[in-house]
Tab-separated table of C-alpha atoms and ligand atoms in Angstrom:
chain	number	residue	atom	x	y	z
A	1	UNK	CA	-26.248	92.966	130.957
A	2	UNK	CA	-26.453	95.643	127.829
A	3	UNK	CA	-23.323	97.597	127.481
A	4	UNK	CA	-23.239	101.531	127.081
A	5	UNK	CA	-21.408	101.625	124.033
A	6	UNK	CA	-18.015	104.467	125.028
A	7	UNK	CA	-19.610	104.254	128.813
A	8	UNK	CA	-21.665	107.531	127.944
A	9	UNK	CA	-23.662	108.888	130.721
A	10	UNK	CA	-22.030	106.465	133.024
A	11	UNK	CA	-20.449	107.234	136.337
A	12	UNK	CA	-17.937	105.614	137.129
A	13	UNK	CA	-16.048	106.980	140.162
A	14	UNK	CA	-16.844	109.652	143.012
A	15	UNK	CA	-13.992	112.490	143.211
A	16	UNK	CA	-13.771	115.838	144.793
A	17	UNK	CA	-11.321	116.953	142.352
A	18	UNK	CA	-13.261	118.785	139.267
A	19	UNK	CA	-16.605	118.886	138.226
A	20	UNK	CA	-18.946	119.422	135.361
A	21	UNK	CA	-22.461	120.725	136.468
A	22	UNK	CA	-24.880	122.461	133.861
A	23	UNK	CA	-22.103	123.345	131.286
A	24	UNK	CA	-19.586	125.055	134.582
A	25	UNK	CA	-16.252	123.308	135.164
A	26	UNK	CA	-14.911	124.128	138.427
A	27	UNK	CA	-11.280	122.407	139.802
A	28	UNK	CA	-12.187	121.439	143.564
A	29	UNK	CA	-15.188	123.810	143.624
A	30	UNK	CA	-13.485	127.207	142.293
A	31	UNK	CA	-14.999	128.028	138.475
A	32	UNK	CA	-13.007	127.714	135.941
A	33	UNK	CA	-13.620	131.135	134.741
A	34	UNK	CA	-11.952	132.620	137.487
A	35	UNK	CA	-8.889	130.393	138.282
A	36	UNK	CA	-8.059	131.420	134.411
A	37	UNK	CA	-8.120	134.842	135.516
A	38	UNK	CA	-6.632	134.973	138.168
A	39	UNK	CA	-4.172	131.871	139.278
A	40	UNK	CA	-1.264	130.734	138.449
A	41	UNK	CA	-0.936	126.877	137.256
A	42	UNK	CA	1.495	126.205	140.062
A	43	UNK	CA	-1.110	126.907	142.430
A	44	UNK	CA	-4.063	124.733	140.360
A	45	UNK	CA	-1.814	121.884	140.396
A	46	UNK	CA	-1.169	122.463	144.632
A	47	UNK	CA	-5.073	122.933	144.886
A	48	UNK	CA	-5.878	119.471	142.345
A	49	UNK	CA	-3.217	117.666	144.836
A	50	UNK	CA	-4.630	119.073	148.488
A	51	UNK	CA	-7.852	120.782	147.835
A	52	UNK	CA	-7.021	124.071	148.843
A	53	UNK	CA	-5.522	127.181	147.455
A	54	UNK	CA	-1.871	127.715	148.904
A	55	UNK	CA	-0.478	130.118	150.904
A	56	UNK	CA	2.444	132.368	149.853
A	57	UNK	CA	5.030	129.552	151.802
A	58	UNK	CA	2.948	126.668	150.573
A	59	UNK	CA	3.048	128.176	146.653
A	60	UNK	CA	6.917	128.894	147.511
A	61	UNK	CA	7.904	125.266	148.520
A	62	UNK	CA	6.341	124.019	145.800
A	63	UNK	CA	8.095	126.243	143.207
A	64	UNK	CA	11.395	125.678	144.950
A	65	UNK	CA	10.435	121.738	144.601
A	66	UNK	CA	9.600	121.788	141.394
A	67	UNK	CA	12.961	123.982	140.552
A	68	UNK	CA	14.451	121.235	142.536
A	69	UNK	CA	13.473	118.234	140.559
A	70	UNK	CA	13.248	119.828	136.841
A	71	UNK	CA	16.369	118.408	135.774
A	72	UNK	CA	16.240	114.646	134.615
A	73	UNK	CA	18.702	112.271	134.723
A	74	UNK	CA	21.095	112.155	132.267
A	75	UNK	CA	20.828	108.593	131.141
A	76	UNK	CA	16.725	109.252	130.235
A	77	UNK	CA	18.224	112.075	127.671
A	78	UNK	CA	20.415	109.683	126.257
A	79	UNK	CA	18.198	107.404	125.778
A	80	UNK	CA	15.942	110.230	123.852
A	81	UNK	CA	18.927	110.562	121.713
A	82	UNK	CA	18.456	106.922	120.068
A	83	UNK	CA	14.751	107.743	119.415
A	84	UNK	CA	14.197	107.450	115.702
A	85	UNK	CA	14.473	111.192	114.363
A	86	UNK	CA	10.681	111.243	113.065
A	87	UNK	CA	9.633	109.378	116.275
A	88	UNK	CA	5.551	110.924	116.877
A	89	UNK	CA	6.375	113.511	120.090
A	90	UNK	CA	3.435	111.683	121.747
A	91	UNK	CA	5.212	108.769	121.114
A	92	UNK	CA	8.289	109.802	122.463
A	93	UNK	CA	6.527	111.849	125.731
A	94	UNK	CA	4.969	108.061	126.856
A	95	UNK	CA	8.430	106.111	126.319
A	96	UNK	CA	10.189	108.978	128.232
A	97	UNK	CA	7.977	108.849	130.931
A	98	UNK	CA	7.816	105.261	131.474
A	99	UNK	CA	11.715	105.422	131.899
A	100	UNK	CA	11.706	108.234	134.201
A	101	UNK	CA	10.676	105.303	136.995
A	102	UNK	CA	13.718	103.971	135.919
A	103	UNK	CA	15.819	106.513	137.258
A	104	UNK	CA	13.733	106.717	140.430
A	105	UNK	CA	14.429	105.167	143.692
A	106	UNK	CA	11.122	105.664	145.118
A	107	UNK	CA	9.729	104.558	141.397
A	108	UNK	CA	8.152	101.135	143.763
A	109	UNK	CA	7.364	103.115	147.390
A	110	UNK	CA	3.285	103.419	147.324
A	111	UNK	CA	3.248	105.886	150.434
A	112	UNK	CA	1.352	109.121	150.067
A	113	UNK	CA	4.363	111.072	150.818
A	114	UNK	CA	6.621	109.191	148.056
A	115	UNK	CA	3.544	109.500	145.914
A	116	UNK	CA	3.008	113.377	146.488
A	117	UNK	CA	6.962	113.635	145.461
A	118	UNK	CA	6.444	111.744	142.347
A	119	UNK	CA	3.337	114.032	140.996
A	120	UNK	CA	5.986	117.096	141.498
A	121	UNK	CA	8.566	115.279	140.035
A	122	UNK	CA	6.568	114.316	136.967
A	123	UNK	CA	4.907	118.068	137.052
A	124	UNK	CA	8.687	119.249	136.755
A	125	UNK	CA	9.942	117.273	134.735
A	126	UNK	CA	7.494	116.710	131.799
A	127	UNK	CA	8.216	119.857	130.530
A	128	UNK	CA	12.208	119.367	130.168
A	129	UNK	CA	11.785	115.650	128.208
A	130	UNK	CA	9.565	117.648	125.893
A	131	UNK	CA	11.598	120.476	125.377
A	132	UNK	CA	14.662	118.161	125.189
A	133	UNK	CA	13.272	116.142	123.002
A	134	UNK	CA	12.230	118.683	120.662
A	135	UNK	CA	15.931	120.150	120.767
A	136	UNK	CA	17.511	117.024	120.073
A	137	UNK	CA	15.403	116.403	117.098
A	138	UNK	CA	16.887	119.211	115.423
A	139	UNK	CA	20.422	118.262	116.201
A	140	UNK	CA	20.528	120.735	118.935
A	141	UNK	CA	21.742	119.947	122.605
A	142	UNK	CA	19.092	120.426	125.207
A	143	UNK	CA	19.127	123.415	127.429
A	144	UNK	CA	19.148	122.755	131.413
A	145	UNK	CA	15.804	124.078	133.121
A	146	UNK	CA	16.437	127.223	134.970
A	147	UNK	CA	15.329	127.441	138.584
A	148	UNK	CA	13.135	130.581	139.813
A	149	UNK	CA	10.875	130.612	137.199
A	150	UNK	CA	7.301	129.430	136.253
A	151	UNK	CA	6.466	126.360	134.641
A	152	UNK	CA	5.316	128.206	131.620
A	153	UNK	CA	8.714	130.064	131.308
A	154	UNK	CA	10.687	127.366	132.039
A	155	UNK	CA	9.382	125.298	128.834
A	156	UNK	CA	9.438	128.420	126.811
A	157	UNK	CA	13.087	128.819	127.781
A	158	UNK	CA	14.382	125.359	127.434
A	159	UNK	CA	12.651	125.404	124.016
A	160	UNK	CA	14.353	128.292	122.254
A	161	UNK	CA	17.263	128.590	124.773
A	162	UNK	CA	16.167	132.327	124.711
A	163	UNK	CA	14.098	134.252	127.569
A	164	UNK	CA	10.413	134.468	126.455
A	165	UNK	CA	8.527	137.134	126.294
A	166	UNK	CA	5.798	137.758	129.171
A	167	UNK	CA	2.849	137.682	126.987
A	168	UNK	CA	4.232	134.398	126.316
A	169	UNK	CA	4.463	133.013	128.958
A	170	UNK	CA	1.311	135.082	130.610
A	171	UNK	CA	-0.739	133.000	127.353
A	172	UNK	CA	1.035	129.722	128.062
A	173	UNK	CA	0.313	129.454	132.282
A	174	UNK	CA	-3.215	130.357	131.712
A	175	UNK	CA	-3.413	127.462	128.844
A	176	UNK	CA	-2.208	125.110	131.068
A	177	UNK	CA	-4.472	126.017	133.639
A	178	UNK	CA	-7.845	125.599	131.451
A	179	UNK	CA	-6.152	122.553	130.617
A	180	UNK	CA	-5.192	121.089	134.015
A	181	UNK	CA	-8.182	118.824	134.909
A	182	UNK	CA	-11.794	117.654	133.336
A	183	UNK	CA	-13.331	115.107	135.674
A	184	UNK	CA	-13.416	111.725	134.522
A	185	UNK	CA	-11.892	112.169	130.910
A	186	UNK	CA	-10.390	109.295	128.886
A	187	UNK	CA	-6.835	109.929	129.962
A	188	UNK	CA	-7.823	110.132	133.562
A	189	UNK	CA	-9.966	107.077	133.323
A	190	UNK	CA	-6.839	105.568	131.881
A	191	UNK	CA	-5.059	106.371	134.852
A	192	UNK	CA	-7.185	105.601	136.977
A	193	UNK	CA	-7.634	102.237	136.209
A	194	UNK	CA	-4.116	101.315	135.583
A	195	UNK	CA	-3.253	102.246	139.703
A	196	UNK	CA	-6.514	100.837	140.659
A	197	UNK	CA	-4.772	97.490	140.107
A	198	UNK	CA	-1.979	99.161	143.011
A	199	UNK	CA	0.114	99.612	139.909
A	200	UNK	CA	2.919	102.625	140.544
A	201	UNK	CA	2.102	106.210	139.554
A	202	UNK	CA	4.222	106.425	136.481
A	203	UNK	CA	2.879	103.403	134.951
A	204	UNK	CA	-0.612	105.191	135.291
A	205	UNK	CA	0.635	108.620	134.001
A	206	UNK	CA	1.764	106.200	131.085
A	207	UNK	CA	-1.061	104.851	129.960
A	208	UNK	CA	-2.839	108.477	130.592
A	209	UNK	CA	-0.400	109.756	127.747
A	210	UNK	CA	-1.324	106.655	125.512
A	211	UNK	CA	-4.789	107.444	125.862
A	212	UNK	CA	-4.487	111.699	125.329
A	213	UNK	CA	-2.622	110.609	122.078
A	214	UNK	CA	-5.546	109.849	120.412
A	215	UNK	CA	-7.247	112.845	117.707
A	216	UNK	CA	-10.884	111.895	119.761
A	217	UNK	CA	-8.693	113.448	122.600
A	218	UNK	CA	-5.684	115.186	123.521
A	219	UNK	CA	-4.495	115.149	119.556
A	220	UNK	CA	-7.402	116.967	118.358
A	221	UNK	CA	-5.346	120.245	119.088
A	222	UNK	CA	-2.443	119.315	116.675
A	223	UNK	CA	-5.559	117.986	114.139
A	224	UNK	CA	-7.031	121.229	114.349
A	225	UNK	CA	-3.499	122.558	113.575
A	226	UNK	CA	-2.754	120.313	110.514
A	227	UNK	CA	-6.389	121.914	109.320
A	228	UNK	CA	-5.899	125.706	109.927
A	229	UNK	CA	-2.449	124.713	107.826
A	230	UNK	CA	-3.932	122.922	104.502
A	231	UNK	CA	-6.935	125.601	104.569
A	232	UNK	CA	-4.063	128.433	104.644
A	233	UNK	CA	-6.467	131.641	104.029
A	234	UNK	CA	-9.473	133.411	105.490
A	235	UNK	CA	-11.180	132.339	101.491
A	236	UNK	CA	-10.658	128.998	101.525
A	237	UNK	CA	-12.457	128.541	104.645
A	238	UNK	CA	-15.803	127.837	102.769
A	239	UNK	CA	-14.837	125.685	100.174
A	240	UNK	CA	-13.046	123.363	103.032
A	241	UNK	CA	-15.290	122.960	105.445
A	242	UNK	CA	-18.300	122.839	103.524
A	243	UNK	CA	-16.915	119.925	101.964
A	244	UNK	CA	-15.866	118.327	104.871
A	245	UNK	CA	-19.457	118.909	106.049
A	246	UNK	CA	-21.065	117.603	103.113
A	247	UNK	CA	-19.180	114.506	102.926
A	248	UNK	CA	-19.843	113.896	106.894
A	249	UNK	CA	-15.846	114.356	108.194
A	250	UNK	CA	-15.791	115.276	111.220
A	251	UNK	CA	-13.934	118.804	112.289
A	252	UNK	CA	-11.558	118.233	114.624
A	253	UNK	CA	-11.942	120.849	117.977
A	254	UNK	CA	-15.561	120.824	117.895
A	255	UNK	CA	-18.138	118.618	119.654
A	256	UNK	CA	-17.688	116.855	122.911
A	257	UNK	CA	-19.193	114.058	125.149
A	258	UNK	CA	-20.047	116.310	127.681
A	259	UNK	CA	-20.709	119.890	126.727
A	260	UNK	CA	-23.495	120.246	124.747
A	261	UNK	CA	-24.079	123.739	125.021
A	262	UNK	CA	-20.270	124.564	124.365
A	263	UNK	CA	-16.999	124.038	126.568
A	264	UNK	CA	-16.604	127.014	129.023
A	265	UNK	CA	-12.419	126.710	128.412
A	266	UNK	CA	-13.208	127.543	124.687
A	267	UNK	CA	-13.869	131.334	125.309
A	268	UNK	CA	-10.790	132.106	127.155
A	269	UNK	CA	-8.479	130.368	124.157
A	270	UNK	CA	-10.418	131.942	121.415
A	271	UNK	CA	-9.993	135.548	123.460
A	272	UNK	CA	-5.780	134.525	123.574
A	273	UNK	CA	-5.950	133.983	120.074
A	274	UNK	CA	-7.662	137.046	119.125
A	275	UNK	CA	-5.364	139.307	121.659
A	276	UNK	CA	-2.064	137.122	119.952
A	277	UNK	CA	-2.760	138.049	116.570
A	278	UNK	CA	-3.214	141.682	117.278
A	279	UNK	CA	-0.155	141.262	119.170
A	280	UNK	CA	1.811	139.954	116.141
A	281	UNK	CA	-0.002	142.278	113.888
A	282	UNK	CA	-1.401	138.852	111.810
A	283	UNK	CA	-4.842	137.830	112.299
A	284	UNK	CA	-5.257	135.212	109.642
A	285	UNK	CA	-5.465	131.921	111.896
A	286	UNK	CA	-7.737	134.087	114.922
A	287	UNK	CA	-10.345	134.867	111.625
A	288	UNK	CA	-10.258	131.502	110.009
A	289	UNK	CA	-10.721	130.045	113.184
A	290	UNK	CA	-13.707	132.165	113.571
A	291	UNK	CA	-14.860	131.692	110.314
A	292	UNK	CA	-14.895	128.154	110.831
A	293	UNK	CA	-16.633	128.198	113.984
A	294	UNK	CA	-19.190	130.037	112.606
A	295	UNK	CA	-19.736	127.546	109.982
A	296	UNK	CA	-19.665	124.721	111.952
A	297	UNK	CA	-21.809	125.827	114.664
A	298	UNK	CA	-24.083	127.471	112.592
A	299	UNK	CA	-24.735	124.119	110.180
A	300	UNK	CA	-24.536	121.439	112.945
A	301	UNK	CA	-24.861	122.984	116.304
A	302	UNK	CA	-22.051	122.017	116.935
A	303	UNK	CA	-19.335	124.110	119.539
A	304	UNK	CA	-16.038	124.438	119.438
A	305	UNK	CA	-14.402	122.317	122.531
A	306	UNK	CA	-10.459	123.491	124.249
A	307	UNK	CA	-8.719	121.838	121.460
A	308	UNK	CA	-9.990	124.342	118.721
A	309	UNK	CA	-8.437	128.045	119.721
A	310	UNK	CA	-5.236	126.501	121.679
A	311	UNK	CA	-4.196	125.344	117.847
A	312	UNK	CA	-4.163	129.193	116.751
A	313	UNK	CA	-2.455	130.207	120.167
A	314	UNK	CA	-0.077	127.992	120.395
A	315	UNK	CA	1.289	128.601	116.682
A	316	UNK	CA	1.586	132.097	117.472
A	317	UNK	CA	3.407	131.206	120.634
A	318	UNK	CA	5.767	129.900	117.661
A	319	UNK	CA	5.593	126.296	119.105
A	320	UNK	CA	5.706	123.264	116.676
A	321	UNK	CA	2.097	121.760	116.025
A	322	UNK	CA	3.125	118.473	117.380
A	323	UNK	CA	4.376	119.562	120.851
A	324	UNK	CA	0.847	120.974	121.206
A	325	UNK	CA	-0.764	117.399	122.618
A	326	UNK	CA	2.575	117.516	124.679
A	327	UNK	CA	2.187	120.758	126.036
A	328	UNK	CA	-1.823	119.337	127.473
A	329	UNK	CA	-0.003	116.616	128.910
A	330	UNK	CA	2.396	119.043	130.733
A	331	UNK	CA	-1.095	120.510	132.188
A	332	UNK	CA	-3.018	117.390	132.833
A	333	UNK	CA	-0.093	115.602	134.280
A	334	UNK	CA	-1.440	117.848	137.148
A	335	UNK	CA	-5.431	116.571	137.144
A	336	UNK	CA	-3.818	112.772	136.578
A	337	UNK	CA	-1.421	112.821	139.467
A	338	UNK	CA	-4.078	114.064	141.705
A	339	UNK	CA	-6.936	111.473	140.439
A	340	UNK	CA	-4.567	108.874	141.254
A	341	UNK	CA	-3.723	109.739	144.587
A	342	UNK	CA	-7.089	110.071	144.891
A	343	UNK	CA	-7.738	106.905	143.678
A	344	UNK	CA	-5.154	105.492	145.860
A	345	UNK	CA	-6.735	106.899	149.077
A	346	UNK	CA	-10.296	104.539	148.567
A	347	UNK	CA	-8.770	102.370	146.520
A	348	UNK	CA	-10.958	99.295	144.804
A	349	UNK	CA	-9.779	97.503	141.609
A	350	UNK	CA	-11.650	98.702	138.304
A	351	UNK	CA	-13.295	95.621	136.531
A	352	UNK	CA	-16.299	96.479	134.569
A	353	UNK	CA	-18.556	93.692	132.981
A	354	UNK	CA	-18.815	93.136	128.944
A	355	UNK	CA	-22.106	92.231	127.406
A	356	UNK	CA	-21.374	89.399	125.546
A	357	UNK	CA	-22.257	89.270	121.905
A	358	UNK	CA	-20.504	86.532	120.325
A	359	UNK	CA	-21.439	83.046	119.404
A	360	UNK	CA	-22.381	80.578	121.918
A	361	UNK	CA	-22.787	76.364	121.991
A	362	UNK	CA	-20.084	76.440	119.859
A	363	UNK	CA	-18.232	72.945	120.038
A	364	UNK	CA	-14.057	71.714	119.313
A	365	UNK	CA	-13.518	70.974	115.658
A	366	UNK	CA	-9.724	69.160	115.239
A	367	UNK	CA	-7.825	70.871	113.504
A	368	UNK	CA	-7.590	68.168	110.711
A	369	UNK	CA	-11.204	68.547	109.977
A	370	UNK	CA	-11.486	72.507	110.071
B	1	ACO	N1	-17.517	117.275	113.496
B	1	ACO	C1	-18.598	116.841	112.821
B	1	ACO	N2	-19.547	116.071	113.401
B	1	ACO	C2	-19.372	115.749	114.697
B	1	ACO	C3	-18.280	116.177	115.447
B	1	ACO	C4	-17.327	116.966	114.787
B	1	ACO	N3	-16.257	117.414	115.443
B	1	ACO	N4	-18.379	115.722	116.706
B	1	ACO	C5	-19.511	115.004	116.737
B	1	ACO	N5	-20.110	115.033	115.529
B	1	ACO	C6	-21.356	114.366	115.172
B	1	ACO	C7	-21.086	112.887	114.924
B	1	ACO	O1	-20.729	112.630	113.580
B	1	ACO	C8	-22.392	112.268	115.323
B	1	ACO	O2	-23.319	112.475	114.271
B	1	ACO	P1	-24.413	111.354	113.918
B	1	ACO	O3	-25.214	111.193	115.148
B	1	ACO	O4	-25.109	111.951	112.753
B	1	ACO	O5	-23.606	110.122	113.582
B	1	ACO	C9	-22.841	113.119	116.507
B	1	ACO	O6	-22.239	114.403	116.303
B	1	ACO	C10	-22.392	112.553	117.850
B	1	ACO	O7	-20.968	112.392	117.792
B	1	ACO	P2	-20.160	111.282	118.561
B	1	ACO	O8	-18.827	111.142	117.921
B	1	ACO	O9	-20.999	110.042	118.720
B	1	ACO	O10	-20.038	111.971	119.982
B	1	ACO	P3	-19.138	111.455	121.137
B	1	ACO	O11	-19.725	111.995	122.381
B	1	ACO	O12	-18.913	109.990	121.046
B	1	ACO	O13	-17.738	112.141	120.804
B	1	ACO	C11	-16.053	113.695	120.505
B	1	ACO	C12	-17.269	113.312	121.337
B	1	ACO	C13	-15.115	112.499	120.406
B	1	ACO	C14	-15.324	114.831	121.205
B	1	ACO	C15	-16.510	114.131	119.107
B	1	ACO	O14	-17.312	115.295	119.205
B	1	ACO	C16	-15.352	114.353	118.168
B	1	ACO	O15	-14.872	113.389	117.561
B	1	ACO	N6	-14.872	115.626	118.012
B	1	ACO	C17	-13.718	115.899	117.202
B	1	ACO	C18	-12.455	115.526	117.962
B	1	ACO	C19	-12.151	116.471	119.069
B	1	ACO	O16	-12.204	117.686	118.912
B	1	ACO	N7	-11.779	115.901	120.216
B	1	ACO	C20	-11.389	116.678	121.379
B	1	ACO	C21	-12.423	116.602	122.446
B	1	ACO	S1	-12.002	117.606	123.842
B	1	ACO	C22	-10.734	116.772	124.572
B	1	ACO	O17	-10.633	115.581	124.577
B	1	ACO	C23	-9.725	117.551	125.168
């Protein structure tokens, strides 16, 4: 038994959800490329869960559903209101969402209807803790999700408490929909595993937000962030990340496990970011960001991956840096809820093997003689 050190190359689950096939992502068959142009995230999170696009009635229920189940019991936003003021948002997103069972009576029913409910319920209601969260934070009250709109407006709107602009909210649904599923990623995997023991859904959707935490994953997008910040102009782009090169730091948003020829979700961001900055007539972060790229790919080959241009976009959304690993969980909430029902439906436990590497013959010493 060797192991494959970080499982690389191995596969570890068949899924008709999303794919990666010569460098194309594609949710249930339909590219990437095109499902950014031209769908809205409500209907990439109904095609992750059934596998098909849905109709005008279909897309309509849903909406109305998700309207229907934004609002979160009142108890889970008091409890947010005890959270430590400097409490890490990721931090806060996977305690919130492990009480949100709490408050549910079907938190324990395994049925694929009661299941379905809870990935809509989670899907609405991710986006309220988070804005809530941030509100109370600041010593402001949280603002009730409105019904009739969008996921992406909804967020927008319980964030500020004022009605965002379309571009806004145009940017932020196709985010989340680059964002909504990637195959067999570590948060997935996470997931995955956790109901593959017949666990419940949001104890899996809980350890998926442990494992998107992480800078390797998910929190490379606020790390990208906290670099744009300390470089601060287009001129200190060299200096920094020549440095960082020289001394062998990684950059966060670049490289990944999969892509080696560049992530396809990367060119849509890094056109957002350029069409945001001419929008608010300020194109330092789209040009730094370039600048860096340029750099970077240019000395190690190296491409930049969905985390790197969603830092720039998101800022000039005007949201917080650390709501942006919060804001991919409000997408990927989507690809999670459908790999576990999916997992659910051919369900075996997950139990890999380790290759042991440790000493061996090794006999009892008493203590008294250690
Ligand atoms: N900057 C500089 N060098 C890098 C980077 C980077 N961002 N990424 C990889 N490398 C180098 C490594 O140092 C290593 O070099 P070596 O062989 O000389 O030691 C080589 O490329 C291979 O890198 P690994 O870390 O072994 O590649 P792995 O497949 O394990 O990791 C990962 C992929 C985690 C994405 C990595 O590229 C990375 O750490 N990137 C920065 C973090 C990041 O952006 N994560 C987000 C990924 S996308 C997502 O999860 C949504």
């Amino acid at each position: 038994m060797t192991a494959t050190k970080g499982l690389e190359g191995i596969v570890a689950a068949a899924s008709s959800i999303s794919s990666i096939i010569d460098g194309v992502l594609t949710y249930r068959g339909y590219d990437i490329d095109e499902l950014a142009e031209k769908a809205s995230f409500e209907e990439v999170a109904y095609l992750l869960w059934h596998g098909k696009l849905p109709t005008r009635s279909e897309l309509d229920a849903l909406n109305a559903q998700l309207g229907e189940y934004a609002a979160v019991a009142s108890d889970v936003i008091a409890g947010v209101r005890l959270y430590p003021k400097d409490t890490n948002s990721m931090a806060a997103l996977r305690t919130v969402v492990s009480s949100l069972a709490l408050y549910d009576p079907e938190a324990g029913d395994m049925s694929r209807e009661a299941n379905i409910r809870k990935a809509v319920k989670l899907q609405a209601q991710l986006p309220t803790v988070i804005a809530a969260f941030a509100r109370i934070r600041q010593g402001q009250e949280p603002i009730a999700p409105k019904k009739g709109v969008g996921i992406a407006h909804n967020f927008l709107y319980m964030l500020t408490g004022e009605e965002p602009a379309e571009v806004a909210v145009q940017a932020l649904d196709k985010a989340l929909v680059l964002h909504a599923d990637h195959e067999l990623n570590a948060s997935t995997f996470a997931a995955r595993v956790t109901v593959a023991t017949l666990s419940d859904i949001y104890s899996g959707v809980t350890s998926a937000i442990g494992a998107l935490k992480g800078p390797l994953h998910g929190g490379a997008n606020e790390a990208v962030m906290v670099m744009l910040d300390d470089i601060a102009t287009v001129a200190n782009v060299e200096p920094y990340i020549q440095n960082k090169l020289n001394n062998k730091e990684k950059i966060m948003g670049f490289g990944h496990r999969v892509y080696k020829n560049g992530d396809p979700r990367a060119k849509h961001l890094q056109m957002m970011s350029r069409q945001l900055g001419e929008l608010n007539g300020d194109m330092r972060l789209y040009e730094m960001s370039v600048k860096i790229e340029d750099l970077v790919t240019g000395q190690k080959g190296l491409k930049p991956n969905v985390d790197f241009y969603s830092a720039s976009c998101y800022t000039m959304l005007g949201i917080p840096r650390d709501l942006f690993t919060p804001i991919f969980a409000i997408s990927r909430v989507s690809g999670w809820t459908a790999h576990i029902l999916e997992q659910f439906e051919d369900n075996r436990l997950i139990r890999p093997r380790a290759e042991y590497v440790g000493p061996v013959n090794q006999r009892y010493v008493p203590i008294a003689q250690r």
